[in-house]
């Protein structure tokens, strides 16, 4: 993100968005700018307002307050125009289960009044590996294939902005890899992507991460920036008895998280002195080493900190 | 972005059409139910009731009277019980214990012999015209049959009937006949089968979660609605064809008016019902509410249309309410076209209220259709 970029260079440029459902304030003063070609990861706890924000961006919900533009169009007054150029992938699969893969895609292509419909549909099916399942009813696809269909459908009309709401939930590792390669390819072609996710490896593939808590952005930047901003200190140990050590450490002061990853134990906290005291109190011949915090540690730290302040 | 795009409309239409075709069970139901209803109600209402309770008022038990009573009994329609007084006759008719009262005037034999062609007054309870229709019709042939049993002098001059039945339809002077009921039934059955199919259309999108996607696409409310209605107009025509053929074959219903005009009028009628269904679907949060709204309108359109009760017999306010419903006008059109051979000129005054109704309903539906999830 370049600060020198003029306002009009932002594909998403919204200020102070607010939304409440009844008395519940779901989004409170969200300001977000995403530059053209950027892949922006949208993270936050369940119920933090990610879906609500995305819906406001594509005009599906009218904000109670605030203003802004998406692809240069006013999100409140020009919502129908925005829809023409935005691909929105809903969190819950929402294509027609009683239509086949091909029929769903063909429907989308014709609703967007695409010129060479047959070719566009054929191309996207090949690109997403859906060609073999062309005549299968969408309702009979497995969860991961449904997600692929949904992604295919929302990039089909070559939108300028992609809003993806947890696009890879339930998708296998290979498909996720392909999926992200595709997103990077399209970003390279100038497509802007805002993608919400709960997966750390996906967050790491985003140029920028925006972390939401209680409807506000609490931290944003690249993965490294977010890690260093967190002020988190992490130690790693390996050797015999790491499971017992993890159990013991979890209750000690200064330890926010103690988790075993494969053959190593990961301990994180914000108070260096307390953390060191804690790990030295553990018997056994564990070798401790300070490591840079993983993004996962950072997010767990933020998720568990009440109010989500880093 | 254009306000209305035919390409988007056809995209939606194709999708709706596939969905309708693929929902085989619902499709079977909406084709089969109207036919079943037609037969069920058609025969139930048409049934040819026999042994109807009939009171006989006579002052002198003459010999011709015995012949006539025997003939009435033999027709199978009349179960005759003698009455003591006119007061008893009135009471019996009012209470529904008697459907007919046959009064043979004093000095009947003598009047017949003199060639005066006396009248036998038949009071009929016509509240349920179909109940007495066939019995009343049988009277005409009875007169001719009896002619043969009369004395030789009378047979020499057959040009004047020996006597005549004068039927006095009580309570329901309009006296609908079987032929009046089947055309009405066609409209009622179509109302039932068309109103509900679109009632679920938009709530279904909402409940299946596909609405969010549809809203995120550049489709406009009017395109969505017309696309939801159109496939069912086609199916409605299939129903109309089946119903008309069945009515002609099994109920010997004549079709005297122009068939293309009839189909046009019925298409408009079906469209109006489907539009009302879409409106209900638009303003309801779920399928339950939408169904209830539809049921709420079915009752009055059934009762106030002139199908159940003669329209002109209803109080003025009920007539006004009845005029609102497309079923009322469709019923007049179909009756007029099938039985009287009415043409464009006669049905125009009934067509525009249906068109106006459809227009208003679609306008309200478009206004209430939300393009957001709020
Ligand atoms: N239509 C609605 N009516 C009432 N409350 C709503 C509505 N939509 C969302 N909410 C509430 O708003 C809050 C934020 O919801 P949102 O779906 O935006 O969260 P999210 O960040 O997408 O969560 P998740 O990670 O679980 O998808 C939740 O508490 C939810 O209950
Ligand atoms: Mg969500």
XYZ file of C-alpha atoms and ligand atoms in Angstrom:
716
model
C 0.000 0.000 0.000
C 1.465 3.282 -1.039
C 0.507 6.344 0.967
C 1.156 8.476 -2.065
C -1.587 6.725 -3.987
C -4.447 9.027 -4.811
C -7.863 8.228 -3.382
C -9.099 7.021 -6.717
C -6.395 4.342 -6.844
C -8.057 2.466 -4.040
C -10.476 -0.166 -5.127
C -11.971 -0.257 -1.679
C -12.042 3.051 0.132
C -14.524 3.226 2.985
C -14.582 5.428 6.044
C -16.147 4.950 9.426
C -18.633 2.233 8.411
C -21.153 1.367 11.091
C -23.792 -1.296 11.290
C -26.030 -2.483 14.112
C -28.615 -5.225 14.238
C -31.128 -4.064 16.792
C -29.187 -2.902 19.811
C -26.122 -4.950 18.825
C -23.334 -2.929 17.262
C -21.649 -5.278 14.829
C -19.395 -2.933 12.888
C -18.211 0.200 14.678
C -16.302 2.749 12.701
C -14.445 0.617 10.179
C -12.078 2.451 7.852
C -10.440 0.394 5.156
C -8.469 1.081 2.017
C -7.351 -1.570 -0.395
C -5.229 -0.708 -3.415
C -5.664 -2.136 -6.879
C -4.122 -5.582 -7.294
C -3.739 -6.072 -3.570
C -4.710 -9.271 -1.758
C -6.033 -8.278 1.608
C -6.656 -10.915 4.264
C -9.587 -10.271 6.535
C -9.244 -11.936 9.891
C -11.027 -11.938 13.196
C -12.881 -14.071 15.690
C -16.267 -15.593 14.905
C -18.840 -12.839 15.081
C -16.301 -10.032 14.784
C -18.158 -8.550 11.809
C -16.236 -9.822 8.756
C -19.255 -11.053 6.823
C -21.234 -7.951 7.746
C -18.442 -5.691 6.461
C -18.153 -7.605 3.196
C -21.910 -7.393 2.687
C -21.789 -3.633 3.161
C -19.005 -3.365 0.599
C -21.087 -4.975 -2.120
C -24.301 -3.193 -1.230
C -26.109 -6.155 0.306
C -26.405 -4.323 3.600
C -26.890 -0.607 3.915
C -24.478 0.885 6.484
C -26.048 2.802 9.348
C -23.239 5.301 9.170
C -20.092 6.119 7.252
C -19.500 6.320 3.550
C -17.151 5.221 0.866
C -16.502 3.808 -2.530
C -15.915 0.447 -4.057
C -14.307 0.413 -7.510
C -14.943 4.164 -7.549
C -18.692 3.824 -7.010
C -20.581 4.986 -3.968
C -21.483 1.953 -1.856
C -24.839 3.377 -0.854
C -26.158 5.121 -3.953
C -24.552 3.012 -6.678
C -24.907 -0.473 -5.239
C -26.513 -1.963 -8.385
C -23.581 -0.759 -10.478
C -21.053 -2.150 -8.036
C -22.647 -5.591 -8.356
C -21.846 -5.636 -12.048
C -18.107 -5.535 -11.336
C -17.735 -7.363 -8.050
C -17.502 -11.090 -7.487
C -18.858 -12.017 -4.077
C -18.436 -15.496 -2.720
C -20.764 -16.062 0.194
C -19.654 -17.851 3.319
C -22.480 -20.369 2.965
C -22.807 -22.079 -0.407
C -25.582 -20.224 -2.167
C -25.752 -21.483 -5.710
C -28.626 -23.585 -6.933
C -28.365 -27.150 -5.719
C -30.943 -28.340 -8.215
C -28.923 -27.027 -11.147
C -25.853 -28.751 -12.540
C -22.385 -27.264 -12.382
C -22.678 -26.149 -15.981
C -26.167 -24.734 -15.567
C -25.126 -22.705 -12.538
C -22.146 -21.247 -14.360
C -24.146 -20.642 -17.505
C -26.773 -18.848 -15.429
C -24.160 -16.572 -13.882
C -22.559 -15.871 -17.257
C -25.841 -14.892 -18.808
C -26.987 -12.790 -15.869
C -23.816 -10.757 -16.325
C -24.635 -10.571 -20.037
C -21.267 -11.990 -21.040
C -20.391 -11.913 -24.698
C -18.840 -15.295 -25.380
C -20.737 -17.216 -22.750
C -20.059 -20.787 -23.847
C -16.320 -20.211 -24.067
C -16.094 -18.347 -20.775
C -17.956 -21.132 -18.971
C -15.861 -23.840 -20.610
C -12.616 -22.023 -19.742
C -13.448 -21.540 -16.112
C -14.546 -25.164 -15.765
C -11.223 -26.322 -17.137
C -9.283 -23.871 -14.984
C -11.060 -24.989 -11.800
C -11.029 -28.672 -12.694
C -14.794 -28.759 -12.874
C -15.002 -30.058 -16.448
C -15.464 -33.689 -15.340
C -18.315 -32.679 -13.102
C -20.027 -30.551 -15.689
C -23.388 -32.339 -15.504
C -23.424 -33.151 -11.823
C -26.053 -31.437 -9.711
C -24.448 -28.828 -7.478
C -26.302 -30.266 -4.479
C -24.548 -33.583 -4.990
C -21.028 -32.138 -4.957
C -18.875 -32.607 -1.876
C -18.209 -29.535 0.233
C -14.852 -28.759 -1.329
C -16.186 -29.055 -4.865
C -19.042 -26.768 -3.996
C -16.498 -24.179 -2.908
C -14.675 -24.557 -6.214
C -17.901 -24.102 -8.106
C -18.697 -21.006 -6.068
C -15.264 -19.543 -6.717
C -15.517 -20.341 -10.406
C -18.894 -18.647 -10.522
C -17.724 -15.487 -8.818
C -14.654 -14.954 -10.991
C -16.450 -15.921 -14.193
C -17.542 -12.451 -15.190
C -14.032 -11.056 -14.698
C -14.825 -8.733 -11.823
C -12.559 -5.895 -10.771
C -12.935 -6.775 -7.113
C -13.307 -10.150 -5.448
C -14.902 -10.374 -2.041
C -14.347 -13.881 -0.717
C -15.925 -14.900 2.571
C -14.032 -17.920 3.903
C -13.641 -19.402 0.452
C -11.557 -22.391 1.466
C -13.455 -23.616 4.512
C -13.517 -27.393 4.173
C -11.307 -27.517 1.110
C -8.412 -30.014 0.939
C -4.793 -28.895 0.930
C -4.179 -29.373 -2.769
C -7.342 -27.576 -3.775
C -6.453 -24.761 -1.401
C -3.061 -24.453 -2.962
C -4.581 -24.302 -6.447
C -7.138 -21.863 -5.222
C -4.544 -19.486 -3.867
C -2.364 -19.823 -6.933
C -5.378 -18.786 -8.944
C -6.046 -15.809 -6.688
C -2.416 -14.712 -6.995
C -2.553 -15.108 -10.779
C -5.638 -12.963 -10.965
C -4.170 -10.371 -8.612
C -1.222 -10.234 -10.956
C -3.652 -9.369 -13.720
C -4.913 -6.454 -11.651
C -7.762 -8.031 -9.700
C -8.171 -6.799 -6.151
C -9.092 -9.369 -3.513
C -10.484 -9.076 -0.020
C -10.564 -12.522 1.524
C -11.723 -13.512 4.979
C -10.150 -16.600 6.469
C -9.394 -18.397 9.678
C -6.322 -20.178 8.264
C -2.899 -18.833 9.166
C -1.128 -20.195 6.117
C -3.610 -18.309 3.976
C -3.146 -15.139 5.990
C 0.575 -15.437 5.335
C -0.087 -15.474 1.606
C -1.852 -12.122 1.784
C 0.068 -8.964 1.096
C -1.764 -7.315 3.913
C -3.678 -8.566 6.887
C -6.525 -6.708 8.494
C -7.496 -8.004 11.879
C -10.980 -7.251 13.124
C -12.259 -7.448 16.688
C -15.731 -6.386 17.754
C -16.316 -4.586 14.503
C -13.129 -2.534 14.605
C -9.786 -2.988 12.908
C -7.277 -3.570 15.692
C -4.175 -4.260 13.661
C -3.197 -4.264 10.026
C -0.091 -4.629 7.924
C 2.013 -7.397 6.403
C 2.371 -10.693 8.272
C 5.749 -9.620 9.663
C 4.479 -6.212 10.695
C 1.548 -7.767 12.479
C 3.834 -10.220 14.277
C 6.220 -7.562 15.449
C 3.436 -5.190 16.442
C 1.991 -7.807 18.722
C 4.877 -7.531 21.190
C 4.722 -11.260 21.624
C 7.741 -13.263 22.750
C 7.957 -16.944 21.891
C 10.240 -19.747 22.959
C 10.510 -23.142 21.446
C 11.730 -26.354 23.020
C 12.188 -29.873 21.806
C 13.019 -33.169 23.456
C 11.362 -35.798 25.656
C 8.417 -34.827 27.814
C 7.186 -31.807 25.915
C 3.565 -32.893 26.412
C 3.917 -32.900 30.204
C 5.796 -29.612 30.061
C 3.033 -28.035 27.976
C 0.397 -29.099 30.491
C 2.426 -27.683 33.397
C 3.318 -24.442 31.620
C -0.246 -23.516 30.680
C -1.084 -22.665 34.291
C 2.008 -20.610 35.012
C 2.043 -16.862 35.172
C 3.279 -15.057 32.081
C 2.401 -17.960 29.769
C -0.408 -17.089 27.397
C -0.152 -20.167 25.251
C 1.756 -23.408 25.342
C 1.127 -25.664 22.409
C 2.800 -28.685 20.906
C 3.490 -28.705 17.198
C 4.767 -32.089 16.086
C 8.022 -32.564 18.012
C 8.387 -29.089 19.444
C 6.752 -27.076 22.199
C 5.809 -23.503 21.597
C 5.325 -21.062 24.468
C 4.219 -17.473 24.060
C 3.667 -14.470 26.293
C 4.126 -10.723 26.407
C 6.123 -10.505 29.623
C 9.650 -11.714 28.886
C 10.790 -11.982 32.516
C 7.727 -13.914 33.618
C 7.950 -16.178 30.587
C 11.613 -16.987 31.262
C 10.923 -17.686 34.928
C 8.164 -20.026 33.872
C 10.172 -22.051 31.402
C 13.119 -22.402 33.765
C 10.872 -23.792 36.443
C 10.194 -26.838 34.263
C 12.370 -29.871 34.996
C 13.744 -32.140 32.355
C 16.367 -31.551 29.742
C 14.417 -29.373 27.326
C 16.490 -27.066 25.164
C 14.878 -23.637 24.929
C 15.411 -21.243 22.115
C 13.797 -17.883 21.343
C 12.031 -17.814 17.970
C 10.090 -15.152 16.107
C 6.383 -15.433 16.878
C 4.313 -17.387 14.386
C 1.292 -15.648 12.951
C -0.805 -18.294 14.624
C 0.591 -17.345 18.058
C -0.183 -13.745 17.302
C -3.780 -14.460 16.390
C -4.389 -16.736 19.302
C -2.938 -14.025 21.471
C -5.320 -11.509 19.929
C -8.297 -13.850 20.011
C -7.810 -14.605 23.699
C -7.071 -11.019 24.739
C -10.495 -9.679 25.683
C -11.483 -6.839 23.394
C -8.864 -7.969 20.939
C -6.281 -5.259 21.668
C -2.842 -6.492 20.536
C -26.868 -0.559 -15.902
C -30.180 -0.857 -17.669
C -33.387 -0.869 -15.660
C -34.662 -3.952 -17.416
C -32.585 -6.321 -19.465
C -34.110 -9.040 -21.615
C -30.898 -11.013 -21.557
C -30.873 -11.063 -17.791
C -34.559 -11.918 -17.835
C -33.965 -14.870 -20.142
C -31.063 -16.002 -17.972
C -33.373 -16.042 -14.976
C -36.149 -17.648 -16.980
C -33.888 -20.476 -18.103
C -32.841 -21.087 -14.530
C -36.430 -21.086 -13.244
C -37.504 -23.375 -16.029
C -34.791 -25.921 -15.227
C -35.711 -25.790 -11.556
C -39.398 -26.261 -12.274
C -38.712 -29.167 -14.622
C -36.376 -30.824 -12.179
C -38.800 -30.699 -9.278
C -40.724 -33.656 -10.693
C -42.840 -34.293 -7.638
C -44.193 -30.770 -7.406
C -44.765 -30.761 -11.136
C -46.783 -33.960 -10.953
C -48.786 -32.570 -8.073
C -49.648 -29.322 -9.776
C -50.736 -31.109 -12.920
C -52.626 -33.937 -11.233
C -54.318 -32.111 -8.389
C -56.481 -29.811 -10.534
C -57.714 -32.729 -12.594
C -58.468 -34.696 -9.471
C -60.274 -31.729 -8.004
C -62.293 -31.283 -11.148
C -63.511 -34.860 -11.004
C -63.954 -34.876 -7.276
C -65.977 -31.694 -7.137
C -67.458 -32.060 -10.562
C -69.012 -35.388 -9.729
C -69.706 -34.508 -6.129
C -71.640 -31.455 -7.205
C -72.934 -33.065 -10.336
C -74.070 -36.217 -8.706
C -77.559 -37.170 -9.667
C -79.381 -37.396 -6.380
C -82.414 -39.715 -6.347
C -85.294 -40.342 -3.964
C -85.614 -36.711 -3.022
C -88.141 -36.052 -0.261
C -91.296 -34.787 -1.904
C -94.562 -33.744 -0.308
C -97.873 -34.264 -2.091
C -100.756 -31.859 -1.555
C -104.015 -32.970 -3.053
C -107.619 -32.347 -2.163
C -109.347 -35.149 -4.064
C -107.505 -38.364 -4.700
C -108.312 -38.709 -8.376
C -107.349 -41.491 -10.749
C -105.037 -39.364 -12.900
C -103.313 -38.268 -9.783
C -102.494 -41.883 -8.966
C -101.010 -42.334 -12.437
C -98.913 -39.211 -12.094
C -97.665 -40.120 -8.620
C -96.752 -43.604 -9.837
C -94.831 -42.094 -12.767
C -93.002 -39.689 -10.469
C -92.020 -42.565 -8.223
C -90.894 -44.606 -11.198
C -88.597 -41.840 -12.375
C -86.579 -42.609 -9.243
C -86.136 -38.976 -8.328
C -89.108 -38.576 -6.032
C -89.867 -40.140 -2.701
C -93.434 -39.039 -2.193
C -95.136 -38.498 1.146
C -98.675 -37.147 1.434
C -99.131 -33.831 3.207
C -102.119 -32.676 5.205
C -101.913 -28.931 4.724
C -100.145 -26.119 2.956
C -98.707 -25.027 6.282
C -97.062 -28.385 6.653
C -95.653 -28.023 3.151
C -94.156 -24.611 3.940
C -92.606 -25.878 7.125
C -91.115 -28.893 5.405
C -89.531 -26.803 2.651
C -88.172 -24.216 5.050
C -86.622 -26.827 7.305
C -85.107 -28.656 4.368
C -87.100 -31.805 5.162
C -88.742 -31.537 1.768
C -87.054 -30.580 -1.467
C -90.272 -30.559 -3.481
C -93.919 -29.944 -2.830
C -96.267 -31.069 -5.578
C -99.726 -29.539 -5.426
C -102.479 -31.079 -7.521
C -105.351 -28.603 -7.857
C -108.944 -29.541 -6.938
C -111.020 -30.949 -9.807
C -107.884 -32.021 -11.661
C -109.456 -35.038 -13.425
C -112.343 -33.030 -14.687
C -110.113 -30.245 -15.960
C -107.984 -32.772 -17.831
C -110.986 -34.404 -19.375
C -112.306 -31.038 -20.503
C -108.978 -30.351 -22.191
C -108.200 -27.360 -19.974
C -104.583 -28.491 -19.544
C -104.472 -27.754 -15.797
C -101.211 -26.917 -14.023
C -99.550 -28.973 -11.347
C -97.521 -26.596 -9.199
C -94.104 -27.911 -8.172
C -92.373 -25.908 -5.453
C -88.694 -26.726 -5.493
C -86.040 -25.859 -2.910
C -83.354 -24.486 -5.196
C -80.764 -23.547 -2.561
C -78.670 -26.357 -3.942
C -79.634 -26.274 -7.584
C -77.579 -29.267 -8.512
C -79.535 -31.328 -6.020
C -82.808 -30.710 -7.799
C -81.612 -30.058 -11.321
C -82.045 -33.517 -12.749
C -85.242 -34.189 -10.868
C -86.757 -31.015 -12.271
C -85.563 -31.858 -15.729
C -87.197 -35.277 -15.462
C -90.592 -33.633 -15.070
C -90.643 -32.564 -18.698
C -90.344 -36.078 -20.037
C -92.826 -37.359 -17.491
C -95.509 -35.170 -18.989
C -95.034 -36.782 -22.395
C -95.031 -40.301 -20.976
C -98.253 -39.724 -19.122
C -99.940 -38.541 -22.256
C -100.184 -42.191 -23.338
C -101.951 -43.298 -20.184
C -104.723 -40.754 -20.584
C -108.220 -41.499 -21.940
C -108.724 -42.032 -25.649
C -110.478 -38.724 -26.229
C -107.486 -36.832 -24.964
C -105.075 -38.730 -27.178
C -106.927 -37.619 -30.288
C -105.792 -34.086 -29.768
C -102.170 -34.320 -28.650
C -101.391 -30.740 -29.645
C -102.582 -29.459 -26.285
C -100.939 -31.227 -23.351
C -103.295 -32.876 -20.922
C -101.690 -30.996 -18.044
C -98.438 -29.239 -17.248
C -95.918 -28.982 -14.471
C -95.169 -25.454 -13.346
C -91.907 -25.452 -11.438
C -91.386 -22.702 -8.940
C -87.746 -22.552 -7.867
C -87.650 -21.275 -4.355
C -84.805 -19.515 -2.464
C -82.449 -19.483 -5.387
C -84.135 -17.978 -8.369
C -80.917 -17.949 -10.431
C -80.934 -21.714 -10.289
C -77.485 -22.647 -11.526
C -77.301 -25.795 -13.511
C -74.628 -28.408 -13.803
C -73.280 -26.616 -16.830
C -72.910 -23.515 -14.766
C -70.952 -25.312 -12.120
C -68.220 -26.858 -14.215
C -67.016 -23.556 -15.735
C -66.989 -22.076 -12.238
C -65.101 -25.065 -11.019
C -62.464 -24.548 -13.692
C -61.737 -21.101 -12.276
C -61.707 -22.284 -8.683
C -59.380 -25.164 -9.465
C -57.035 -22.853 -11.377
C -57.021 -20.371 -8.510
C -56.011 -23.127 -6.110
C -53.300 -24.563 -8.272
C -51.703 -21.320 -9.454
C -51.744 -19.173 -6.341
C -49.628 -21.573 -4.312
C -46.864 -22.326 -6.791
C -45.402 -18.837 -6.778
C -46.272 -18.215 -3.150
C -43.178 -20.208 -2.241
C -40.920 -18.926 -5.018
C -39.048 -16.102 -3.307
C -39.250 -17.417 0.244
C -37.640 -20.589 -1.104
C -34.655 -18.596 -2.371
C -34.482 -16.908 0.995
C -34.678 -20.104 3.026
C -32.181 -21.983 0.872
C -29.736 -19.086 1.162
C -29.575 -18.564 -2.590
C -31.145 -15.139 -2.215
C -27.864 -13.623 -1.021
C -26.207 -14.719 -4.220
C -29.061 -13.601 -6.409
C -29.023 -10.176 -4.753
C -25.284 -9.886 -5.269
C -25.826 -10.303 -9.002
C -26.992 -7.471 -11.210
C -30.593 -8.638 -11.528
C -33.540 -6.304 -11.106
C -36.715 -7.050 -9.134
C -39.030 -7.027 -12.132
C -36.798 -9.453 -14.031
C -36.772 -11.848 -11.093
C -40.537 -11.735 -10.693
C -41.506 -12.094 -14.315
C -39.038 -14.969 -14.621
C -40.618 -16.666 -11.618
C -44.115 -16.289 -13.035
C -43.492 -17.281 -16.646
C -42.840 -21.035 -16.352
C -46.028 -21.451 -14.400
C -48.038 -19.706 -17.084
C -46.960 -22.506 -19.396
C -47.881 -25.089 -16.785
C -51.123 -23.229 -16.180
C -51.971 -23.676 -19.849
C -51.307 -27.385 -19.594
C -53.753 -27.453 -16.721
C -56.302 -25.440 -18.675
C -56.038 -27.774 -21.655
C -56.443 -30.871 -19.506
C -59.339 -29.380 -17.590
C -61.173 -28.250 -20.708
C -60.715 -31.628 -22.391
C -61.834 -33.469 -19.276
C -64.835 -31.172 -18.903
C -65.845 -31.691 -22.500
C -65.426 -35.454 -22.321
C -66.867 -36.208 -18.927
C -69.232 -33.344 -18.212
C -70.286 -32.702 -21.791
C -69.390 -29.074 -21.387
C -69.930 -27.133 -24.587
C -67.329 -24.599 -25.720
C -69.302 -22.058 -27.676
C -66.961 -19.064 -27.644
C -63.636 -18.579 -29.433
C -60.971 -20.871 -27.988
C -57.995 -18.510 -28.596
C -59.865 -15.731 -26.814
C -60.693 -18.088 -23.966
C -57.039 -19.095 -23.670
C -55.965 -15.463 -23.694
C -58.414 -14.605 -20.931
C -57.378 -17.599 -18.854
C -53.700 -16.759 -19.368
C -54.341 -13.310 -17.958
C -56.226 -14.842 -15.062
C -53.443 -17.323 -14.304
C -50.889 -14.500 -14.541
C -52.833 -12.436 -12.017
C -52.929 -15.320 -9.548
C -49.239 -16.059 -10.009
C -48.416 -12.389 -9.480
C -50.395 -12.408 -6.251
C -48.397 -15.453 -5.172
C -45.139 -13.624 -5.872
C -46.363 -10.651 -3.857
C -47.096 -12.902 -0.879
C -43.712 -14.503 -1.300
C -42.027 -11.106 -1.373
C -43.600 -9.723 1.757
C -43.289 -12.894 3.834
C -40.273 -13.820 5.893
C -40.777 -17.549 5.433
C -42.832 -20.148 3.585
C -45.250 -20.562 6.471
C -46.302 -16.909 6.377
C -46.587 -16.929 2.614
C -48.808 -20.006 2.645
C -51.032 -18.481 5.261
C -51.468 -15.317 3.254
C -52.471 -17.394 0.251
C -54.996 -19.359 2.264
C -56.375 -16.146 3.624
C -57.257 -14.961 0.114
C -58.430 -18.314 -1.210
C -61.461 -18.418 1.033
C -63.022 -15.113 -0.048
C -62.202 -15.650 -3.690
C -63.930 -18.998 -3.379
C -66.952 -17.760 -1.471
C -67.489 -14.317 -2.977
C -66.844 -15.172 -6.604
C -70.380 -16.298 -7.317
C -69.356 -19.924 -7.285
C -70.849 -20.820 -3.940
C -73.709 -18.338 -3.791
C -75.422 -16.500 -6.627
C -73.450 -13.260 -6.943
C -76.527 -11.021 -7.102
C -77.950 -12.695 -4.030
C -75.054 -11.443 -1.910
C -75.228 -8.203 0.074
C -73.786 -5.192 -1.704
C -70.585 -5.019 0.344
C -69.869 -8.647 -0.438
C -70.407 -8.002 -4.133
C -67.932 -5.133 -3.993
C -65.386 -7.313 -2.250
C -66.020 -10.065 -4.756
C -65.345 -7.712 -7.674
C -61.759 -7.322 -6.460
C -60.845 -10.969 -7.001
C -59.770 -12.148 -10.447
C -61.635 -15.402 -9.835
C -64.964 -13.552 -9.884
C -64.302 -12.022 -13.285
C -62.738 -15.164 -14.692
C -65.800 -17.099 -13.685
C -68.066 -14.731 -15.602
C -65.774 -14.879 -18.611
C -65.570 -18.653 -18.651
C -69.290 -19.160 -18.070
C -70.150 -16.613 -20.701
C -67.710 -17.937 -23.248
C -68.424 -21.611 -22.783
C -72.180 -21.517 -22.415
C -73.347 -18.381 -24.163
C -70.654 -18.105 -26.791
C -69.650 -14.635 -25.601
C -66.986 -12.816 -27.548
C -64.497 -10.015 -27.035
C -67.185 -7.387 -26.671
C -68.929 -9.156 -23.796
C -65.835 -10.212 -21.877
C -63.865 -6.951 -22.129
C -65.562 -5.499 -19.023
C -64.360 -8.559 -17.084
C -60.871 -8.629 -18.589
C -59.626 -5.217 -17.561
C -60.294 -5.706 -13.839
C -58.084 -8.816 -13.971
C -55.371 -6.932 -15.849
C -55.585 -4.028 -13.419
C -55.369 -6.409 -10.487
C -52.245 -8.058 -11.922
C -50.641 -4.695 -12.610
C -51.280 -3.377 -9.116
C -50.056 -6.583 -7.512
C -46.821 -6.622 -9.520
C -46.212 -2.955 -8.725
C -46.624 -3.561 -5.015
C -44.402 -6.639 -5.199
C -41.638 -4.708 -6.972
C -41.889 -1.961 -4.364
C -41.609 -4.399 -1.503
C -38.859 -6.504 -3.066
C -35.727 -5.741 -1.100
C -32.486 -5.524 -2.978
C -30.554 -5.795 0.274
C -30.463 -8.305 3.117
C -31.605 -5.753 5.735
N -28.996 -10.322 9.870
C -28.529 -10.268 11.130
N -29.375 -9.997 12.137
C -28.923 -9.941 13.406
N -27.659 -10.127 13.779
C -26.755 -10.401 12.816
C -27.151 -10.495 11.444
N -26.069 -10.776 10.709
C -25.043 -10.862 11.588
N -25.449 -10.642 12.856
C -24.610 -10.627 14.054
O -23.525 -9.818 13.790
C -22.347 -10.334 14.357
C -21.251 -10.374 13.319
O -21.612 -11.327 12.358
P -20.687 -11.632 11.105
O -21.405 -12.670 10.336
O -20.371 -10.366 10.413
O -19.414 -12.257 11.773
P -18.146 -12.945 11.080
O -16.976 -12.140 11.472
O -18.398 -13.131 9.653
O -18.125 -14.347 11.847
P -17.673 -15.794 11.304
O -16.206 -15.866 11.404
O -18.324 -16.726 12.240
O -18.194 -15.922 9.908
C -22.710 -11.680 14.924
O -22.831 -11.569 16.317
C -24.040 -11.995 14.348
O -24.821 -12.680 15.262
Mg -18.656 -14.697 8.455
